[in-house]
PDB file of C-alpha atoms in Angstrom:
ATOM      1  CA  UNK F   1      -6.768  -1.248   9.402  1.00 67.00           C
ATOM      2  CA  UNK F   2      -5.225  -3.590   6.846  1.00 79.00           C
ATOM      3  CA  UNK F   3      -3.393  -3.436   3.524  1.00 86.00           C
ATOM      4  CA  UNK F   4      -4.029  -5.275   0.251  1.00 87.00           C
ATOM      5  CA  UNK F   5      -2.756  -8.604   1.574  1.00 88.00           C
ATOM      6  CA  UNK F   6      -4.829  -8.231   4.736  1.00 84.00           C
ATOM      7  CA  UNK F   7      -7.909  -7.644   2.590  1.00 87.00           C
ATOM      8  CA  UNK F   8      -7.073 -10.790   0.611  1.00 89.00           C
ATOM      9  CA  UNK F   9      -6.698 -12.854   3.805  1.00 88.00           C
ATOM     10  CA  UNK F  10     -10.047 -11.575   5.074  1.00 88.00           C
ATOM     11  CA  UNK F  11     -11.809 -12.476   1.825  1.00 89.00           C
ATOM     12  CA  UNK F  12     -10.041 -15.848   1.512  1.00 89.00           C
ATOM     13  CA  UNK F  13     -11.186 -16.735   5.044  1.00 88.00           C
ATOM     14  CA  UNK F  14     -14.727 -15.578   4.304  1.00 89.00           C
ATOM     15  CA  UNK F  15     -14.725 -17.672   1.112  1.00 91.00           C
ATOM     16  CA  UNK F  16     -13.871 -20.779   3.149  1.00 89.00           C
ATOM     17  CA  UNK F  17     -17.028 -20.222   5.167  1.00 88.00           C
ATOM     18  CA  UNK F  18     -19.017 -19.784   1.965  1.00 88.00           C
ATOM     19  CA  UNK F  19     -17.679 -23.196   0.872  1.00 87.00           C
ATOM     20  CA  UNK F  20     -18.312 -24.643   4.355  1.00 81.00           C
ATOM     21  CA  UNK F  21     -14.604 -25.296   4.816  1.00 71.00           C
ATOM     22  CA  UNK F  22     -13.908 -24.043   8.320  1.00 58.00           C
ATOM     23  CA  UNK F  23     -10.710 -25.039  10.092  1.00 57.00           C
ATOM     24  CA  UNK F  24     -11.341 -25.745  13.797  1.00 51.00           C
ATOM     25  CA  UNK F  25      -7.972 -24.369  14.818  1.00 50.00           C
ATOM     26  CA  UNK F  26      -5.849 -21.558  13.464  1.00 49.00           C
ATOM     27  CA  UNK F  27      -2.066 -21.818  13.387  1.00 47.00           C
ATOM     28  CA  UNK F  28      -1.528 -18.056  13.130  1.00 46.00           C
ATOM     29  CA  UNK F  29      -0.795 -15.857  16.120  1.00 44.00           C
ATOM     30  CA  UNK F  30      -3.796 -14.762  18.214  1.00 48.00           C
ATOM     31  CA  UNK F  31      -5.115 -11.336  17.263  1.00 48.00           C
ATOM     32  CA  UNK F  32      -4.392 -10.074  20.792  1.00 41.00           C
ATOM     33  CA  UNK F  33      -0.647 -10.455  20.076  1.00 46.00           C
ATOM     34  CA  UNK F  34      -0.997  -7.809  17.389  1.00 51.00           C
ATOM     35  CA  UNK F  35      -2.844  -5.282  19.527  1.00 45.00           C
ATOM     36  CA  UNK F  36       0.352  -3.466  20.582  1.00 53.00           C
ATOM     37  CA  UNK F  37       2.582  -2.364  17.709  1.00 58.00           C
ATOM     38  CA  UNK F  38       5.614  -2.818  19.993  1.00 59.00           C
ATOM     39  CA  UNK F  39       5.098  -6.604  19.810  1.00 68.00           C
ATOM     40  CA  UNK F  40       5.333  -6.476  15.991  1.00 77.00           C
ATOM     41  CA  UNK F  41       7.787  -3.676  15.203  1.00 84.00           C
ATOM     42  CA  UNK F  42      10.638  -2.432  17.364  1.00 87.00           C
ATOM     43  CA  UNK F  43      10.245   1.360  17.095  1.00 89.00           C
ATOM     44  CA  UNK F  44      13.229   3.649  16.535  1.00 92.00           C
ATOM     45  CA  UNK F  45      12.597   6.047  19.392  1.00 92.00           C
ATOM     46  CA  UNK F  46      15.378   8.358  18.186  1.00 94.00           C
ATOM     47  CA  UNK F  47      13.527   9.070  14.941  1.00 94.00           C
ATOM     48  CA  UNK F  48      12.271  12.584  14.282  1.00 93.00           C
ATOM     49  CA  UNK F  49      10.228  14.190  11.515  1.00 93.00           C
ATOM     50  CA  UNK F  50      13.514  15.248   9.893  1.00 94.00           C
ATOM     51  CA  UNK F  51      14.219  11.544   9.341  1.00 94.00           C
ATOM     52  CA  UNK F  52      10.880  11.185   7.500  1.00 95.00           C
ATOM     53  CA  UNK F  53      10.967  13.625   4.551  1.00 94.00           C
ATOM     54  CA  UNK F  54       7.963  11.917   2.972  1.00 94.00           C
ATOM     55  CA  UNK F  55       5.756  12.678   5.987  1.00 94.00           C
ATOM     56  CA  UNK F  56       4.555  15.874   7.635  1.00 92.00           C
ATOM     57  CA  UNK F  57       2.389  16.963  10.550  1.00 91.00           C
ATOM     58  CA  UNK F  58      -1.337  17.302   9.865  1.00 87.00           C
ATOM     59  CA  UNK F  59      -2.355  20.958   9.897  1.00 81.00           C
ATOM     60  CA  UNK F  60      -5.210  22.091  12.189  1.00 78.00           C
ATOM     61  CA  UNK F  61      -8.544  21.403  10.504  1.00 70.00           C
ATOM     62  CA  UNK F  62      -6.975  19.195   7.850  1.00 68.00           C
ATOM     63  CA  UNK F  63      -8.124  15.634   7.198  1.00 61.00           C
ATOM     64  CA  UNK F  64      -5.460  12.914   7.522  1.00 54.00           C
ATOM     65  CA  UNK F  65      -6.569  10.906   4.483  1.00 54.00           C
ATOM     66  CA  UNK F  66      -7.239  13.922   2.294  1.00 53.00           C
ATOM     67  CA  UNK F  67      -4.095  16.098   2.162  1.00 48.00           C
ATOM     68  CA  UNK F  68      -4.872  17.541  -1.288  1.00 52.00           C
ATOM     69  CA  UNK F  69      -6.929  20.604  -2.059  1.00 55.00           C
ATOM     70  CA  UNK F  70      -9.358  21.018  -4.951  1.00 55.00           C
ATOM     71  CA  UNK F  71     -12.508  22.748  -6.116  1.00 60.00           C
ATOM     72  CA  UNK F  72     -15.489  20.525  -5.366  1.00 58.00           C
ATOM     73  CA  UNK F  73     -17.053  21.545  -8.683  1.00 54.00           C
ATOM     74  CA  UNK F  74     -14.252  19.762 -10.539  1.00 57.00           C
ATOM     75  CA  UNK F  75     -15.307  16.379  -9.149  1.00 60.00           C
ATOM     76  CA  UNK F  76     -18.099  16.018 -11.711  1.00 60.00           C
ATOM     77  CA  UNK F  77     -15.485  15.539 -14.453  1.00 75.00           C
ATOM     78  CA  UNK F  78     -13.568  12.801 -12.616  1.00 78.00           C
ATOM     79  CA  UNK F  79     -13.480   9.346 -14.218  1.00 84.00           C
ATOM     80  CA  UNK F  80     -11.885   5.933 -13.659  1.00 86.00           C
ATOM     81  CA  UNK F  81     -10.311   4.392 -16.752  1.00 92.00           C
ATOM     82  CA  UNK F  82      -9.245   0.737 -16.925  1.00 94.00           C
ATOM     83  CA  UNK F  83      -6.203  -0.021 -19.100  1.00 97.00           C
ATOM     84  CA  UNK F  84      -4.554  -3.318 -19.993  1.00 97.00           C
ATOM     85  CA  UNK F  85      -0.930  -4.172 -20.766  1.00 97.00           C
ATOM     86  CA  UNK F  86      -0.179  -7.700 -21.991  1.00 97.00           C
ATOM     87  CA  UNK F  87       2.643  -9.907 -20.744  1.00 96.00           C
ATOM     88  CA  UNK F  88       4.430  -9.563 -24.101  1.00 97.00           C
ATOM     89  CA  UNK F  89       4.273  -5.786 -23.936  1.00 97.00           C
ATOM     90  CA  UNK F  90       5.473  -5.798 -20.339  1.00 97.00           C
ATOM     91  CA  UNK F  91       8.549  -7.756 -21.412  1.00 96.00           C
ATOM     92  CA  UNK F  92       9.078  -5.501 -24.419  1.00 96.00           C
ATOM     93  CA  UNK F  93       8.874  -2.462 -22.147  1.00 96.00           C
ATOM     94  CA  UNK F  94      11.381  -3.949 -19.718  1.00 95.00           C
ATOM     95  CA  UNK F  95      13.750  -4.692 -22.602  1.00 94.00           C
ATOM     96  CA  UNK F  96      13.357  -1.166 -24.002  1.00 93.00           C
ATOM     97  CA  UNK F  97      14.242   0.380 -20.652  1.00 92.00           C
ATOM     98  CA  UNK F  98      17.114  -2.098 -20.113  1.00 81.00           C
ATOM     99  CA  UNK F  99      19.009  -0.650 -23.085  1.00 75.00           C
ATOM    100  CA  UNK F 100      20.549   1.942 -20.772  1.00 74.00           C
ATOM    101  CA  UNK F 101      19.937   0.540 -17.267  1.00 76.00           C
ATOM    102  CA  UNK F 102      19.657  -2.880 -15.529  1.00 84.00           C
ATOM    103  CA  UNK F 103      16.472  -4.704 -16.604  1.00 91.00           C
ATOM    104  CA  UNK F 104      13.687  -3.501 -14.305  1.00 94.00           C
ATOM    105  CA  UNK F 105      10.998  -5.629 -12.695  1.00 94.00           C
ATOM    106  CA  UNK F 106       7.518  -5.521 -14.268  1.00 95.00           C
ATOM    107  CA  UNK F 107       6.192  -3.196 -11.537  1.00 95.00           C
ATOM    108  CA  UNK F 108       9.192  -0.846 -11.849  1.00 96.00           C
ATOM    109  CA  UNK F 109       8.782  -0.640 -15.627  1.00 96.00           C
ATOM    110  CA  UNK F 110       4.990  -0.175 -15.556  1.00 97.00           C
ATOM    111  CA  UNK F 111       5.196   2.413 -12.758  1.00 97.00           C
ATOM    112  CA  UNK F 112       7.774   4.444 -14.661  1.00 97.00           C
ATOM    113  CA  UNK F 113       5.875   4.445 -17.968  1.00 97.00           C
ATOM    114  CA  UNK F 114       2.623   5.374 -16.200  1.00 97.00           C
ATOM    115  CA  UNK F 115       4.378   8.180 -14.318  1.00 97.00           C
ATOM    116  CA  UNK F 116       5.789   9.578 -17.560  1.00 97.00           C
ATOM    117  CA  UNK F 117       2.599   9.626 -19.594  1.00 97.00           C
ATOM    118  CA  UNK F 118       0.158  10.590 -16.829  1.00 96.00           C
ATOM    119  CA  UNK F 119       2.193  13.658 -15.823  1.00 95.00           C
ATOM    120  CA  UNK F 120       2.521  14.647 -19.492  1.00 95.00           C
ATOM    121  CA  UNK F 121      -1.209  14.178 -20.083  1.00 95.00           C
ATOM    122  CA  UNK F 122      -2.040  16.345 -17.083  1.00 92.00           C
ATOM    123  CA  UNK F 123      -0.201  19.351 -18.578  1.00 91.00           C
ATOM    124  CA  UNK F 124       1.540  20.137 -15.299  1.00 90.00           C
ATOM    125  CA  UNK F 125       2.568  23.793 -14.849  1.00 93.00           C
ATOM    126  CA  UNK F 126       6.376  23.482 -14.671  1.00 93.00           C
ATOM    127  CA  UNK F 127       6.777  26.874 -13.008  1.00 94.00           C
ATOM    128  CA  UNK F 128       4.222  26.126 -10.300  1.00 95.00           C
ATOM    129  CA  UNK F 129       5.381  22.529  -9.798  1.00 96.00           C
ATOM    130  CA  UNK F 130       9.134  22.094 -10.361  1.00 97.00           C
ATOM    131  CA  UNK F 131       9.098  18.556  -8.924  1.00 97.00           C
ATOM    132  CA  UNK F 132       6.770  15.543  -9.123  1.00 97.00           C
ATOM    133  CA  UNK F 133       6.672  12.613  -6.697  1.00 97.00           C
ATOM    134  CA  UNK F 134       5.608   9.048  -7.360  1.00 97.00           C
ATOM    135  CA  UNK F 135       4.500   6.986  -4.334  1.00 96.00           C
ATOM    136  CA  UNK F 136       4.195   3.199  -4.512  1.00 96.00           C
ATOM    137  CA  UNK F 137       2.877   0.759  -1.937  1.00 94.00           C
ATOM    138  CA  UNK F 138       5.416  -1.874  -0.858  1.00 94.00           C
ATOM    139  CA  UNK F 139       4.697  -5.003   1.198  1.00 91.00           C
ATOM    140  CA  UNK F 140       7.386  -4.799   3.884  1.00 91.00           C
ATOM    141  CA  UNK F 141       6.589  -8.084   5.682  1.00 88.00           C
ATOM    142  CA  UNK F 142       9.555 -10.021   4.291  1.00 89.00           C
ATOM    143  CA  UNK F 143      11.888  -7.076   4.911  1.00 90.00           C
ATOM    144  CA  UNK F 144      11.390  -7.026   8.684  1.00 87.00           C
ATOM    145  CA  UNK F 145      13.551  -8.663  11.356  1.00 82.00           C
ATOM    146  CA  UNK F 146      13.820  -8.706  15.159  1.00 77.00           C
ATOM    147  CA  UNK F 147      11.012  -9.678  15.241  1.00 78.00           C
ATOM    148  CA  UNK F 148      10.186 -11.300  11.906  1.00 82.00           C
ATOM    149  CA  UNK F 149       6.719 -10.385  10.635  1.00 83.00           C
ATOM    150  CA  UNK F 150       4.544 -13.433   9.787  1.00 80.00           C
ATOM    151  CA  UNK F 151       4.010 -13.823   6.038  1.00 80.00           C
ATOM    152  CA  UNK F 152       0.265 -13.691   6.531  1.00 79.00           C
ATOM    153  CA  UNK F 153       0.095 -10.875   9.085  1.00 81.00           C
ATOM    154  CA  UNK F 154      -3.316  -9.224   8.656  1.00 79.00           C
ATOM    155  CA  UNK F 155      -2.331  -5.657   9.535  1.00 80.00           C
ATOM    156  CA  UNK F 156      -1.031  -2.811   7.385  1.00 83.00           C
ATOM    157  CA  UNK F 157       2.599  -3.401   6.380  1.00 87.00           C
ATOM    158  CA  UNK F 158       2.553  -1.093   3.338  1.00 88.00           C
ATOM    159  CA  UNK F 159       3.760   1.983   5.172  1.00 89.00           C
ATOM    160  CA  UNK F 160       5.929   3.847   4.550  1.00 92.00           C
ATOM    161  CA  UNK F 161       5.447   4.102   0.791  1.00 94.00           C
ATOM    162  CA  UNK F 162       8.326   4.088  -1.646  1.00 96.00           C
ATOM    163  CA  UNK F 163       8.682   7.659  -2.953  1.00 97.00           C
ATOM    164  CA  UNK F 164      10.577   8.617  -6.114  1.00 97.00           C
ATOM    165  CA  UNK F 165      11.147  12.206  -7.237  1.00 97.00           C
ATOM    166  CA  UNK F 166      11.849  13.770 -10.616  1.00 97.00           C
ATOM    167  CA  UNK F 167      12.047  17.389 -11.819  1.00 97.00           C
ATOM    168  CA  UNK F 168       8.956  18.060 -13.935  1.00 96.00           C
ATOM    169  CA  UNK F 169      11.180  19.521 -16.675  1.00 95.00           C
ATOM    170  CA  UNK F 170      12.720  16.052 -17.108  1.00 96.00           C
ATOM    171  CA  UNK F 171       9.405  14.540 -18.215  1.00 96.00           C
ATOM    172  CA  UNK F 172      10.131  15.816 -21.718  1.00 94.00           C
ATOM    173  CA  UNK F 173      13.579  14.184 -21.810  1.00 94.00           C
ATOM    174  CA  UNK F 174      14.202  11.152 -24.039  1.00 91.00           C
ATOM    175  CA  UNK F 175      16.173   9.635 -21.157  1.00 92.00           C
ATOM    176  CA  UNK F 176      13.319   9.963 -18.653  1.00 95.00           C
ATOM    177  CA  UNK F 177      12.439   6.268 -18.437  1.00 94.00           C
ATOM    178  CA  UNK F 178      16.014   5.254 -17.685  1.00 93.00           C
ATOM    179  CA  UNK F 179      16.439   7.780 -14.877  1.00 94.00           C
ATOM    180  CA  UNK F 180      12.916   7.332 -13.508  1.00 95.00           C
ATOM    181  CA  UNK F 181      13.195   3.537 -13.348  1.00 95.00           C
ATOM    182  CA  UNK F 182      16.425   3.803 -11.393  1.00 94.00           C
ATOM    183  CA  UNK F 183      14.797   6.168  -8.904  1.00 96.00           C
ATOM    184  CA  UNK F 184      11.715   3.966  -8.590  1.00 97.00           C
ATOM    185  CA  UNK F 185      13.907   0.909  -7.960  1.00 95.00           C
ATOM    186  CA  UNK F 186      15.965   2.762  -5.354  1.00 96.00           C
ATOM    187  CA  UNK F 187      12.830   4.041  -3.603  1.00 97.00           C
ATOM    188  CA  UNK F 188      11.409   0.517  -3.378  1.00 96.00           C
ATOM    189  CA  UNK F 189      14.665  -0.823  -1.934  1.00 95.00           C
ATOM    190  CA  UNK F 190      14.645   1.941   0.692  1.00 95.00           C
ATOM    191  CA  UNK F 191      11.430   0.565   2.207  1.00 95.00           C
ATOM    192  CA  UNK F 192      13.241  -1.673   4.684  1.00 94.00           C
ATOM    193  CA  UNK F 193      13.135  -2.547   8.377  1.00 93.00           C
ATOM    194  CA  UNK F 194      14.891   0.676   9.536  1.00 94.00           C
ATOM    195  CA  UNK F 195      12.433   2.786   7.499  1.00 95.00           C
ATOM    196  CA  UNK F 196       9.424   1.036   9.083  1.00 93.00           C
ATOM    197  CA  UNK F 197      11.003   1.342  12.536  1.00 93.00           C
ATOM    198  CA  UNK F 198      11.623   5.084  12.046  1.00 94.00           C
ATOM    199  CA  UNK F 199       7.991   5.667  11.111  1.00 94.00           C
ATOM    200  CA  UNK F 200       6.782   3.564  14.043  1.00 91.00           C
ATOM    201  CA  UNK F 201       9.124   5.394  16.412  1.00 92.00           C
ATOM    202  CA  UNK F 202       7.681   8.708  15.274  1.00 93.00           C
ATOM    203  CA  UNK F 203       4.113   7.465  15.706  1.00 90.00           C
ATOM    204  CA  UNK F 204       4.876   6.337  19.280  1.00 89.00           C
ATOM    205  CA  UNK F 205       5.716   9.923  20.219  1.00 90.00           C
ATOM    206  CA  UNK F 206       2.647  11.500  18.622  1.00 90.00           C
ATOM    207  CA  UNK F 207      -0.797  11.849  20.262  1.00 87.00           C
ATOM    208  CA  UNK F 208      -2.424   9.651  17.590  1.00 85.00           C
ATOM    209  CA  UNK F 209      -1.453   7.832  14.401  1.00 82.00           C
ATOM    210  CA  UNK F 210      -3.309  10.388  12.288  1.00 83.00           C
ATOM    211  CA  UNK F 211      -1.176  13.263  13.583  1.00 89.00           C
ATOM    212  CA  UNK F 212       1.043  12.907  10.508  1.00 90.00           C
ATOM    213  CA  UNK F 213       0.214  12.387   6.843  1.00 88.00           C
ATOM    214  CA  UNK F 214       2.034  11.901   3.551  1.00 90.00           C
ATOM    215  CA  UNK F 215       4.142  14.866   2.428  1.00 93.00           C
ATOM    216  CA  UNK F 216       2.713  14.892  -1.085  1.00 91.00           C
ATOM    217  CA  UNK F 217       0.586  17.102  -3.301  1.00 90.00           C
ATOM    218  CA  UNK F 218      -1.569  14.686  -5.287  1.00 88.00           C
ATOM    219  CA  UNK F 219      -4.331  15.580  -7.730  1.00 85.00           C
ATOM    220  CA  UNK F 220      -4.818  18.347  -8.646  1.00 84.00           C
ATOM    221  CA  UNK F 221      -1.166  18.750  -7.663  1.00 89.00           C
ATOM    222  CA  UNK F 222       1.639  17.002  -9.575  1.00 93.00           C
ATOM    223  CA  UNK F 223       2.154  13.910  -7.407  1.00 94.00           C
ATOM    224  CA  UNK F 224       0.901  10.395  -8.083  1.00 94.00           C
ATOM    225  CA  UNK F 225       0.172   7.243  -6.055  1.00 93.00           C
ATOM    226  CA  UNK F 226       0.269   3.709  -7.452  1.00 94.00           C
ATOM    227  CA  UNK F 227      -1.347   1.036  -5.279  1.00 92.00           C
ATOM    228  CA  UNK F 228       0.348  -2.260  -6.190  1.00 92.00           C
ATOM    229  CA  UNK F 229      -2.083  -5.181  -5.819  1.00 92.00           C
ATOM    230  CA  UNK F 230      -0.964  -7.146  -8.886  1.00 92.00           C
ATOM    231  CA  UNK F 231       0.838  -9.918  -6.987  1.00 91.00           C
ATOM    232  CA  UNK F 232      -2.078 -10.730  -4.660  1.00 91.00           C
ATOM    233  CA  UNK F 233      -4.192 -13.688  -5.952  1.00 90.00           C
ATOM    234  CA  UNK F 234      -7.655 -12.222  -5.456  1.00 90.00           C
ATOM    235  CA  UNK F 235      -8.965 -13.934  -8.599  1.00 89.00           C
ATOM    236  CA  UNK F 236      -7.907 -17.344  -7.217  1.00 89.00           C
ATOM    237  CA  UNK F 237     -10.302 -17.054  -4.260  1.00 91.00           C
ATOM    238  CA  UNK F 238     -12.993 -19.716  -4.663  1.00 91.00           C
ATOM    239  CA  UNK F 239     -16.344 -18.541  -3.302  1.00 92.00           C
ATOM    240  CA  UNK F 240     -18.039 -21.875  -3.949  1.00 90.00           C
ATOM    241  CA  UNK F 241     -20.520 -23.001  -6.583  1.00 88.00           C
ATOM    242  CA  UNK F 242     -23.415 -21.096  -4.997  1.00 85.00           C
ATOM    243  CA  UNK F 243     -21.555 -17.827  -5.480  1.00 87.00           C
ATOM    244  CA  UNK F 244     -20.010 -18.387  -8.900  1.00 87.00           C
ATOM    245  CA  UNK F 245     -16.646 -19.848  -7.875  1.00 89.00           C
ATOM    246  CA  UNK F 246     -13.680 -17.616  -8.695  1.00 90.00           C
ATOM    247  CA  UNK F 247     -14.177 -14.071  -9.924  1.00 87.00           C
ATOM    248  CA  UNK F 248     -13.387 -13.126 -13.521  1.00 85.00           C
ATOM    249  CA  UNK F 249     -11.677  -9.848 -12.587  1.00 86.00           C
ATOM    250  CA  UNK F 250     -10.917  -7.872  -9.450  1.00 85.00           C
ATOM    251  CA  UNK F 251     -11.993  -4.272  -8.879  1.00 84.00           C
ATOM    252  CA  UNK F 252     -11.432  -2.065  -5.865  1.00 78.00           C
ATOM    253  CA  UNK F 253     -12.014   1.620  -5.263  1.00 69.00           C
ATOM    254  CA  UNK F 254      -9.692   2.800  -2.500  1.00 61.00           C
ATOM    255  CA  UNK F 255     -11.124   5.915  -0.929  1.00 54.00           C
ATOM    256  CA  UNK F 256     -14.339   7.716  -1.810  1.00 51.00           C
ATOM    257  CA  UNK F 257     -14.093   8.977  -5.383  1.00 46.00           C
ATOM    258  CA  UNK F 258     -16.590  11.743  -4.564  1.00 47.00           C
ATOM    259  CA  UNK F 259     -14.968  12.775  -1.308  1.00 52.00           C
ATOM    260  CA  UNK F 260     -11.265  11.987  -1.458  1.00 56.00           C
ATOM    261  CA  UNK F 261      -9.999  11.901  -5.055  1.00 60.00           C
ATOM    262  CA  UNK F 262      -6.237  12.158  -5.404  1.00 67.00           C
ATOM    263  CA  UNK F 263      -5.425  10.935  -8.903  1.00 75.00           C
ATOM    264  CA  UNK F 264      -4.380   7.469  -7.843  1.00 79.00           C
ATOM    265  CA  UNK F 265      -3.585   4.427  -9.914  1.00 91.00           C
ATOM    266  CA  UNK F 266      -4.267   0.828  -8.909  1.00 93.00           C
ATOM    267  CA  UNK F 267      -2.475  -2.161 -10.459  1.00 94.00           C
ATOM    268  CA  UNK F 268      -4.895  -5.081 -10.389  1.00 93.00           C
ATOM    269  CA  UNK F 269      -3.997  -8.795 -10.429  1.00 91.00           C
ATOM    270  CA  UNK F 270      -4.311 -10.525 -13.823  1.00 90.00           C
ATOM    271  CA  UNK F 271      -7.652 -11.706 -15.113  1.00 89.00           C
ATOM    272  CA  UNK F 272      -8.002 -15.453 -15.562  1.00 82.00           C
ATOM    273  CA  UNK F 273      -7.666 -15.217 -19.339  1.00 83.00           C
ATOM    274  CA  UNK F 274      -4.910 -12.588 -19.417  1.00 88.00           C
ATOM    275  CA  UNK F 275      -1.934 -14.729 -18.416  1.00 88.00           C
ATOM    276  CA  UNK F 276       0.475 -12.378 -16.683  1.00 90.00           C
ATOM    277  CA  UNK F 277      -0.898  -9.272 -18.351  1.00 94.00           C
ATOM    278  CA  UNK F 278      -2.068  -6.580 -15.930  1.00 95.00           C
ATOM    279  CA  UNK F 279      -4.923  -4.114 -15.661  1.00 95.00           C
ATOM    280  CA  UNK F 280      -4.474  -0.663 -14.153  1.00 95.00           C
ATOM    281  CA  UNK F 281      -7.073   1.844 -13.052  1.00 93.00           C
ATOM    282  CA  UNK F 282      -6.401   5.567 -13.461  1.00 93.00           C
ATOM    283  CA  UNK F 283      -8.529   8.141 -11.620  1.00 87.00           C
ATOM    284  CA  UNK F 284      -8.399  11.513 -13.413  1.00 88.00           C
ATOM    285  CA  UNK F 285     -10.427  14.093 -15.285  1.00 88.00           C
ATOM    286  CA  UNK F 286     -12.001  12.965 -18.549  1.00 90.00           C
ATOM    287  CA  UNK F 287      -9.753  15.386 -20.435  1.00 92.00           C
ATOM    288  CA  UNK F 288      -6.621  13.747 -18.991  1.00 92.00           C
ATOM    289  CA  UNK F 289      -7.857  10.266 -19.920  1.00 94.00           C
ATOM    290  CA  UNK F 290      -8.730  11.529 -23.412  1.00 95.00           C
ATOM    291  CA  UNK F 291      -5.176  12.840 -23.866  1.00 96.00           C
ATOM    292  CA  UNK F 292      -3.796   9.483 -22.731  1.00 96.00           C
ATOM    293  CA  UNK F 293      -6.018   7.709 -25.264  1.00 96.00           C
ATOM    294  CA  UNK F 294      -4.621   9.980 -27.990  1.00 97.00           C
ATOM    295  CA  UNK F 295      -0.993   9.521 -26.889  1.00 97.00           C
ATOM    296  CA  UNK F 296       0.647   7.004 -29.238  1.00 97.00           C
ATOM    297  CA  UNK F 297       3.555   6.578 -26.825  1.00 96.00           C
ATOM    298  CA  UNK F 298       1.036   5.389 -24.204  1.00 97.00           C
ATOM    299  CA  UNK F 299      -1.280   3.324 -26.423  1.00 97.00           C
ATOM    300  CA  UNK F 300       1.773   1.503 -27.771  1.00 97.00           C
ATOM    301  CA  UNK F 301       1.795  -0.308 -24.427  1.00 97.00           C
ATOM    302  CA  UNK F 302      -1.725   0.016 -23.013  1.00 98.00           C
ATOM    303  CA  UNK F 303      -5.212  -0.558 -24.418  1.00 96.00           C
ATOM    304  CA  UNK F 304      -8.310   1.044 -22.929  1.00 96.00           C
ATOM    305  CA  UNK F 305     -10.874  -1.446 -21.607  1.00 93.00           C
ATOM    306  CA  UNK F 306     -13.436   0.778 -19.936  1.00 88.00           C
TER     307      UNK F 306
END
């Protein structure tokens, strides 16, 4: 089990072999040192499920990685759309949000604008769903201490997710972006060493790691997940001349689109020719993507690529 950075490290190592550049010795810690989570993370053994509002116990018969419920017939209408936002537009978006709040980071700004327009495009039933949650993956390696997690640790250090909440009625407010960005920023900051230790402490007391799952209601519910891979240099991996060198763009489908759809978004690292502009993938019904394409407030920032 690894996260986005672990996947990068695996591919970067494989690429070295493709280029016949194999280091005889490795300076990283032996894999055996990572076999026991207690050697990596000091668990908070006093933690309980009440301390983890974004997690819940898995119900009998429920699948850990598939906590949402949907009609299988609706899967035939599911699509993946690729959208692009340029570096200039990212900066313009950050400036627009910063009129009423501290200037957000690129990921905070993009996450907030995606959250706003995706929920609007999905025509969420406000009576059925009074609240919407936005989950974001956060690399917690640099936030850990006692012990410090190696920068290039191969395991999964993107749990727990950052989770922001907003009333669905607020998605029609002109002040949404200001409030949402603040909540996204706060949620990201809350993914710290104590949060990781609480989750680990809870896992220690459970029969298996899949005894709990995320306390969310993703597609066709109102909640959304953004997988943040934009800072990982996948496109810089050199596979050697026999395999085309570096890739032009990076694509990844997390989960089985036919078996475990949940309306997720993935932020991809920049293409070689895009500077610091970013691509995002949205996984929704064709009708939702069509409404996004017709939304001038969305297309002001993003252009559809495929």
